[in-house]
Short mmCIF file of N, CA and C in Angstrom, two decimals:
data_model
loop_
_atom_site.label_atom_id
_atom_site.label_comp_id
_atom_site.label_asym_id
_atom_site.label_seq_id
_atom_site.Cartn_x
_atom_site.Cartn_y
_atom_site.Cartn_z
N UNK A 1 0.84 -1.17 0.00
CA UNK A 1 0.00 0.00 0.00
C UNK A 1 0.89 1.24 0.00
N UNK A 2 0.60 2.16 -0.91
CA UNK A 2 1.40 3.38 -0.99
C UNK A 2 0.94 4.38 0.06
N UNK A 3 1.77 5.40 0.27
CA UNK A 3 1.40 6.45 1.21
C UNK A 3 0.12 7.14 0.75
N UNK A 4 -0.01 7.38 -0.56
CA UNK A 4 -1.22 8.03 -1.08
C UNK A 4 -2.46 7.20 -0.79
N UNK A 5 -2.33 5.87 -0.81
CA UNK A 5 -3.47 5.00 -0.52
C UNK A 5 -3.91 5.11 0.94
N UNK A 6 -3.00 5.50 1.84
CA UNK A 6 -3.32 5.57 3.27
C UNK A 6 -3.83 6.94 3.69
N UNK A 7 -3.81 7.92 2.82
CA UNK A 7 -4.23 9.26 3.21
C UNK A 7 -5.72 9.44 2.95
N UNK A 8 -6.30 10.37 3.67
CA UNK A 8 -7.72 10.64 3.49
C UNK A 8 -7.98 11.59 2.33
N UNK A 9 -6.92 12.21 1.79
CA UNK A 9 -7.06 13.14 0.69
C UNK A 9 -6.20 12.66 -0.47
N UNK A 10 -6.79 11.93 -1.43
CA UNK A 10 -5.97 11.45 -2.55
C UNK A 10 -5.44 12.61 -3.39
N UNK A 11 -4.37 12.35 -4.07
CA UNK A 11 -3.77 13.37 -4.94
C UNK A 11 -4.72 13.68 -6.08
N UNK A 12 -4.74 14.95 -6.51
CA UNK A 12 -5.62 15.31 -7.63
C UNK A 12 -5.11 14.67 -8.91
N UNK A 13 -6.00 14.44 -9.88
CA UNK A 13 -5.55 13.91 -11.17
C UNK A 13 -4.53 14.86 -11.80
N UNK A 14 -3.65 14.33 -12.67
CA UNK A 14 -2.65 15.20 -13.32
C UNK A 14 -3.31 16.40 -13.99
N UNK A 15 -2.73 17.58 -13.77
CA UNK A 15 -3.24 18.80 -14.37
C UNK A 15 -4.25 19.53 -13.50
N UNK A 16 -4.87 18.83 -12.55
CA UNK A 16 -5.82 19.47 -11.65
C UNK A 16 -5.12 19.81 -10.34
N UNK A 17 -5.55 20.87 -9.72
CA UNK A 17 -4.99 21.24 -8.44
C UNK A 17 -3.59 21.83 -8.52
N UNK A 18 -3.18 22.27 -9.71
CA UNK A 18 -1.83 22.82 -9.85
C UNK A 18 -1.64 24.08 -9.02
N UNK A 19 -2.70 24.86 -8.84
CA UNK A 19 -2.58 26.04 -7.99
C UNK A 19 -2.26 25.61 -6.57
N UNK A 20 -2.95 24.56 -6.09
CA UNK A 20 -2.67 24.06 -4.75
C UNK A 20 -1.25 23.52 -4.64
N UNK A 21 -0.79 22.83 -5.66
CA UNK A 21 0.57 22.30 -5.65
C UNK A 21 1.57 23.45 -5.62
N UNK A 22 1.36 24.45 -6.43
CA UNK A 22 2.26 25.61 -6.44
C UNK A 22 2.26 26.31 -5.08
N UNK A 23 1.08 26.44 -4.47
CA UNK A 23 1.01 27.06 -3.16
C UNK A 23 1.74 26.22 -2.12
N UNK A 24 1.61 24.91 -2.19
CA UNK A 24 2.31 24.02 -1.25
C UNK A 24 3.81 24.14 -1.42
N UNK A 25 4.26 24.22 -2.66
CA UNK A 25 5.70 24.40 -2.92
C UNK A 25 6.17 25.72 -2.32
N UNK A 26 5.34 26.75 -2.41
CA UNK A 26 5.68 28.04 -1.80
C UNK A 26 5.81 27.94 -0.29
N UNK A 27 4.94 27.15 0.33
CA UNK A 27 5.01 26.95 1.79
C UNK A 27 6.31 26.25 2.16
N UNK A 28 6.64 25.18 1.41
CA UNK A 28 7.90 24.48 1.67
C UNK A 28 9.09 25.42 1.48
N UNK A 29 9.05 26.26 0.45
CA UNK A 29 10.14 27.21 0.21
C UNK A 29 10.25 28.20 1.37
N UNK A 30 9.10 28.65 1.89
CA UNK A 30 9.12 29.58 3.02
C UNK A 30 9.73 28.92 4.25
N UNK A 31 9.50 27.64 4.43
CA UNK A 31 10.02 26.93 5.59
C UNK A 31 11.42 26.35 5.36
N UNK A 32 12.00 26.61 4.20
CA UNK A 32 13.34 26.11 3.90
C UNK A 32 14.40 27.06 4.43
N UNK A 33 14.20 27.52 5.64
CA UNK A 33 15.12 28.43 6.31
C UNK A 33 15.12 28.07 7.79
N UNK A 34 16.30 27.82 8.33
CA UNK A 34 16.40 27.35 9.71
C UNK A 34 15.80 28.33 10.71
N UNK A 35 15.98 29.63 10.49
CA UNK A 35 15.43 30.60 11.43
C UNK A 35 13.91 30.56 11.42
N UNK A 36 13.31 30.47 10.23
CA UNK A 36 11.85 30.42 10.16
C UNK A 36 11.31 29.14 10.78
N UNK A 37 12.01 28.02 10.60
CA UNK A 37 11.59 26.78 11.26
C UNK A 37 11.66 26.95 12.77
N UNK A 38 12.73 27.55 13.26
CA UNK A 38 12.86 27.78 14.71
C UNK A 38 11.76 28.71 15.23
N UNK A 39 11.38 29.71 14.44
CA UNK A 39 10.30 30.61 14.83
C UNK A 39 8.99 29.84 14.96
N UNK A 40 8.68 29.01 13.97
CA UNK A 40 7.45 28.20 14.04
C UNK A 40 7.49 27.29 15.26
N UNK A 41 8.63 26.66 15.51
CA UNK A 41 8.75 25.80 16.69
C UNK A 41 8.51 26.59 17.97
N UNK A 42 9.05 27.79 18.06
CA UNK A 42 8.87 28.61 19.25
C UNK A 42 7.41 29.02 19.42
N UNK A 43 6.75 29.35 18.32
CA UNK A 43 5.37 29.82 18.39
C UNK A 43 4.36 28.70 18.64
N UNK A 44 4.80 27.46 18.60
CA UNK A 44 3.89 26.36 18.96
C UNK A 44 3.42 26.50 20.40
N UNK A 45 4.24 27.16 21.21
CA UNK A 45 3.90 27.35 22.63
C UNK A 45 2.89 28.46 22.84
N UNK A 46 2.64 29.25 21.82
CA UNK A 46 1.66 30.33 21.94
C UNK A 46 2.25 31.67 21.52
N UNK A 47 1.46 32.70 21.71
CA UNK A 47 1.82 34.05 21.30
C UNK A 47 3.08 34.53 22.04
N UNK A 48 3.93 35.22 21.29
CA UNK A 48 5.17 35.75 21.86
C UNK A 48 5.47 37.11 21.26
N UNK A 49 6.13 37.96 22.05
CA UNK A 49 6.61 39.25 21.56
C UNK A 49 7.85 39.00 20.69
N UNK A 50 8.11 39.94 19.80
CA UNK A 50 9.25 39.79 18.88
C UNK A 50 10.55 39.55 19.64
N UNK A 51 10.79 40.30 20.70
CA UNK A 51 12.02 40.12 21.48
C UNK A 51 12.12 38.74 22.10
N UNK A 52 10.99 38.20 22.54
CA UNK A 52 10.98 36.84 23.10
C UNK A 52 11.30 35.81 22.02
N UNK A 53 10.74 36.02 20.85
CA UNK A 53 11.02 35.11 19.74
C UNK A 53 12.50 35.16 19.39
N UNK A 54 13.05 36.37 19.31
CA UNK A 54 14.47 36.54 19.00
C UNK A 54 15.33 35.79 20.00
N UNK A 55 14.99 35.90 21.29
CA UNK A 55 15.74 35.17 22.31
C UNK A 55 15.61 33.67 22.16
N UNK A 56 14.41 33.22 21.82
CA UNK A 56 14.17 31.78 21.67
C UNK A 56 14.93 31.17 20.50
N UNK A 57 15.09 31.95 19.42
CA UNK A 57 15.77 31.41 18.23
C UNK A 57 17.22 31.83 18.14
N UNK A 58 17.67 32.70 19.06
CA UNK A 58 19.07 33.10 19.09
C UNK A 58 19.50 33.99 17.94
N UNK A 59 18.60 34.85 17.51
CA UNK A 59 18.91 35.78 16.41
C UNK A 59 18.56 37.20 16.83
N UNK A 60 19.16 38.20 16.20
CA UNK A 60 18.84 39.60 16.54
C UNK A 60 17.40 39.96 16.15
N UNK A 61 16.82 40.88 16.90
CA UNK A 61 15.43 41.30 16.66
C UNK A 61 15.19 41.75 15.21
N UNK A 62 16.06 42.57 14.61
CA UNK A 62 15.78 42.99 13.23
C UNK A 62 15.70 41.81 12.26
N UNK A 63 16.56 40.83 12.42
CA UNK A 63 16.52 39.66 11.53
C UNK A 63 15.24 38.87 11.74
N UNK A 64 14.86 38.69 13.01
CA UNK A 64 13.63 37.95 13.32
C UNK A 64 12.42 38.70 12.77
N UNK A 65 12.42 40.01 12.87
CA UNK A 65 11.31 40.81 12.33
C UNK A 65 11.15 40.60 10.83
N UNK A 66 12.27 40.52 10.11
CA UNK A 66 12.19 40.28 8.67
C UNK A 66 11.61 38.90 8.38
N UNK A 67 12.02 37.89 9.13
CA UNK A 67 11.49 36.54 8.94
C UNK A 67 10.00 36.50 9.29
N UNK A 68 9.61 37.18 10.36
CA UNK A 68 8.21 37.22 10.74
C UNK A 68 7.35 37.89 9.67
N UNK A 69 7.88 38.93 9.04
CA UNK A 69 7.15 39.60 7.96
C UNK A 69 6.89 38.63 6.81
N UNK A 70 7.88 37.82 6.47
CA UNK A 70 7.70 36.82 5.41
C UNK A 70 6.68 35.77 5.81
N UNK A 71 6.75 35.31 7.05
CA UNK A 71 5.78 34.33 7.53
C UNK A 71 4.38 34.91 7.57
N UNK A 72 4.27 36.20 7.88
CA UNK A 72 2.97 36.86 7.89
C UNK A 72 2.40 36.95 6.47
N UNK A 73 3.24 37.30 5.50
CA UNK A 73 2.79 37.37 4.10
C UNK A 73 2.39 35.99 3.57
N UNK A 74 2.94 34.94 4.16
CA UNK A 74 2.59 33.57 3.75
C UNK A 74 1.39 33.03 4.53
N UNK A 75 0.79 33.87 5.34
CA UNK A 75 -0.40 33.50 6.14
C UNK A 75 -0.11 32.38 7.13
N UNK A 76 1.11 32.35 7.66
CA UNK A 76 1.43 31.38 8.70
C UNK A 76 1.34 31.98 10.09
N UNK A 77 1.65 33.28 10.20
CA UNK A 77 1.57 33.96 11.49
C UNK A 77 0.74 35.22 11.34
N UNK A 78 0.24 35.69 12.47
CA UNK A 78 -0.43 36.98 12.50
C UNK A 78 0.12 37.76 13.69
N UNK A 79 -0.04 39.07 13.62
CA UNK A 79 0.52 39.92 14.67
C UNK A 79 -0.56 40.78 15.28
N UNK A 80 -0.25 41.26 16.46
CA UNK A 80 -1.08 42.27 17.10
C UNK A 80 -0.14 43.19 17.87
N UNK A 81 -0.52 44.44 17.97
CA UNK A 81 0.31 45.41 18.68
C UNK A 81 -0.35 45.75 20.00
N UNK A 82 0.46 45.82 21.04
CA UNK A 82 0.00 46.22 22.37
C UNK A 82 0.99 47.27 22.85
N UNK A 83 0.60 48.52 22.73
CA UNK A 83 1.53 49.61 23.04
C UNK A 83 2.65 49.62 22.02
N UNK A 84 3.89 49.54 22.52
CA UNK A 84 5.02 49.52 21.59
C UNK A 84 5.55 48.11 21.34
N UNK A 85 4.84 47.10 21.83
CA UNK A 85 5.26 45.71 21.63
C UNK A 85 4.39 45.05 20.56
N UNK A 86 5.02 44.24 19.71
CA UNK A 86 4.30 43.49 18.69
C UNK A 86 4.38 42.02 19.06
N UNK A 87 3.23 41.37 19.07
CA UNK A 87 3.14 39.96 19.41
C UNK A 87 2.75 39.16 18.17
N UNK A 88 3.31 37.97 18.08
CA UNK A 88 3.01 37.08 16.96
C UNK A 88 2.49 35.75 17.47
N UNK A 89 1.67 35.13 16.65
CA UNK A 89 1.19 33.78 16.93
C UNK A 89 0.92 33.09 15.61
N UNK A 90 0.92 31.76 15.66
CA UNK A 90 0.57 30.98 14.47
C UNK A 90 -0.91 31.17 14.19
N UNK A 91 -1.27 31.30 12.93
CA UNK A 91 -2.67 31.49 12.56
C UNK A 91 -3.47 30.22 12.80
N UNK A 92 -2.85 29.07 12.53
CA UNK A 92 -3.50 27.77 12.77
C UNK A 92 -2.40 26.77 13.09
N UNK A 93 -2.77 25.52 13.24
CA UNK A 93 -1.76 24.52 13.64
C UNK A 93 -1.09 23.83 12.45
N UNK A 94 -1.43 24.21 11.23
CA UNK A 94 -0.87 23.52 10.06
C UNK A 94 0.64 23.68 9.94
N UNK A 95 1.15 24.90 10.08
CA UNK A 95 2.59 25.11 9.98
C UNK A 95 3.32 24.36 11.09
N UNK A 96 2.76 24.38 12.30
CA UNK A 96 3.38 23.67 13.42
C UNK A 96 3.41 22.17 13.16
N UNK A 97 2.33 21.62 12.63
CA UNK A 97 2.31 20.18 12.33
C UNK A 97 3.28 19.85 11.21
N UNK A 98 3.33 20.71 10.18
CA UNK A 98 4.24 20.48 9.06
C UNK A 98 5.70 20.49 9.54
N UNK A 99 6.05 21.46 10.36
CA UNK A 99 7.42 21.54 10.89
C UNK A 99 7.68 20.36 11.82
N UNK A 100 6.71 20.02 12.67
CA UNK A 100 6.87 18.87 13.55
C UNK A 100 7.10 17.58 12.77
N UNK A 101 6.31 17.38 11.71
CA UNK A 101 6.50 16.20 10.87
C UNK A 101 7.85 16.22 10.17
N UNK A 102 8.29 17.39 9.74
CA UNK A 102 9.62 17.50 9.11
C UNK A 102 10.71 17.15 10.11
N UNK A 103 10.55 17.59 11.36
CA UNK A 103 11.53 17.25 12.39
C UNK A 103 11.55 15.74 12.62
N UNK A 104 10.38 15.11 12.63
CA UNK A 104 10.32 13.65 12.79
C UNK A 104 10.97 12.95 11.60
N UNK A 105 10.71 13.45 10.39
CA UNK A 105 11.32 12.85 9.21
C UNK A 105 12.84 13.00 9.26
N UNK A 106 13.31 14.14 9.76
CA UNK A 106 14.76 14.35 9.90
C UNK A 106 15.35 13.34 10.88
N UNK A 107 14.61 13.03 11.95
CA UNK A 107 15.07 12.00 12.89
C UNK A 107 15.19 10.64 12.20
N UNK A 108 14.24 10.32 11.32
CA UNK A 108 14.31 9.06 10.57
C UNK A 108 15.53 9.03 9.67
N UNK A 109 15.85 10.18 9.06
CA UNK A 109 17.01 10.24 8.17
C UNK A 109 18.31 10.08 8.94
N UNK A 110 18.30 10.50 10.21
CA UNK A 110 19.53 10.48 11.01
C UNK A 110 19.73 9.19 11.80
N UNK A 111 18.66 8.43 12.03
CA UNK A 111 18.77 7.28 12.92
C UNK A 111 17.76 6.20 12.56
N UNK A 112 18.17 4.94 12.64
CA UNK A 112 17.21 3.87 12.40
C UNK A 112 16.20 3.75 13.55
N UNK A 113 16.48 4.38 14.67
CA UNK A 113 15.59 4.36 15.84
C UNK A 113 15.33 5.80 16.30
N UNK A 114 14.45 6.51 15.58
CA UNK A 114 14.23 7.93 15.91
C UNK A 114 13.65 8.11 17.31
N UNK A 115 14.06 9.19 17.93
CA UNK A 115 13.67 9.46 19.32
C UNK A 115 12.17 9.59 19.49
N UNK A 116 11.46 10.12 18.49
CA UNK A 116 10.02 10.31 18.66
C UNK A 116 9.26 8.99 18.74
N UNK A 117 9.86 7.91 18.27
CA UNK A 117 9.23 6.59 18.43
C UNK A 117 9.41 6.07 19.85
N UNK A 118 10.51 6.42 20.48
CA UNK A 118 10.77 5.96 21.84
C UNK A 118 9.96 6.72 22.87
N UNK A 119 9.41 7.89 22.47
CA UNK A 119 8.67 8.71 23.43
C UNK A 119 7.17 8.68 23.19
N UNK A 120 6.68 7.54 22.73
CA UNK A 120 5.24 7.40 22.56
C UNK A 120 4.74 7.75 21.19
N UNK A 121 5.64 8.00 20.25
CA UNK A 121 5.21 8.33 18.89
C UNK A 121 5.06 7.10 18.03
N UNK A 122 4.62 5.98 18.60
CA UNK A 122 4.55 4.72 17.86
C UNK A 122 3.52 4.74 16.75
N UNK A 123 2.66 5.76 16.70
CA UNK A 123 1.66 5.83 15.63
C UNK A 123 2.32 6.16 14.30
N UNK A 124 3.55 6.69 14.34
CA UNK A 124 4.26 7.02 13.10
C UNK A 124 4.81 5.74 12.50
N UNK A 125 4.75 5.68 11.17
CA UNK A 125 5.25 4.51 10.46
C UNK A 125 6.74 4.66 10.21
N UNK A 126 7.42 3.55 10.17
CA UNK A 126 8.87 3.55 9.84
C UNK A 126 9.03 3.69 8.40
#
């Protein structure tokens, strides 16, 4: 059984859904940056101020602000201002799940016994 056979959403026929495929490729391209992945991981815990995010990812505030602007334009995060502080949060859990799954896949690439399987992640297939 292929992976496509096990999913609840089969792939569209060739030529259909190309806009969705292009949009998905854009999402992967947006997440093909270590700082942006770290930002998404940090925001899984909830809303954070820009300075808190910068501290969590170990990057300067101006650099983090630029990455957050890109994530905002990609509809992954949203912001709100409270006085002179700007807070960000994930718009939904899709980016967090995508990054989490990518982290799990990276563990599979690095080890025949990925850590997430040892910590109760047995629902994931090898």
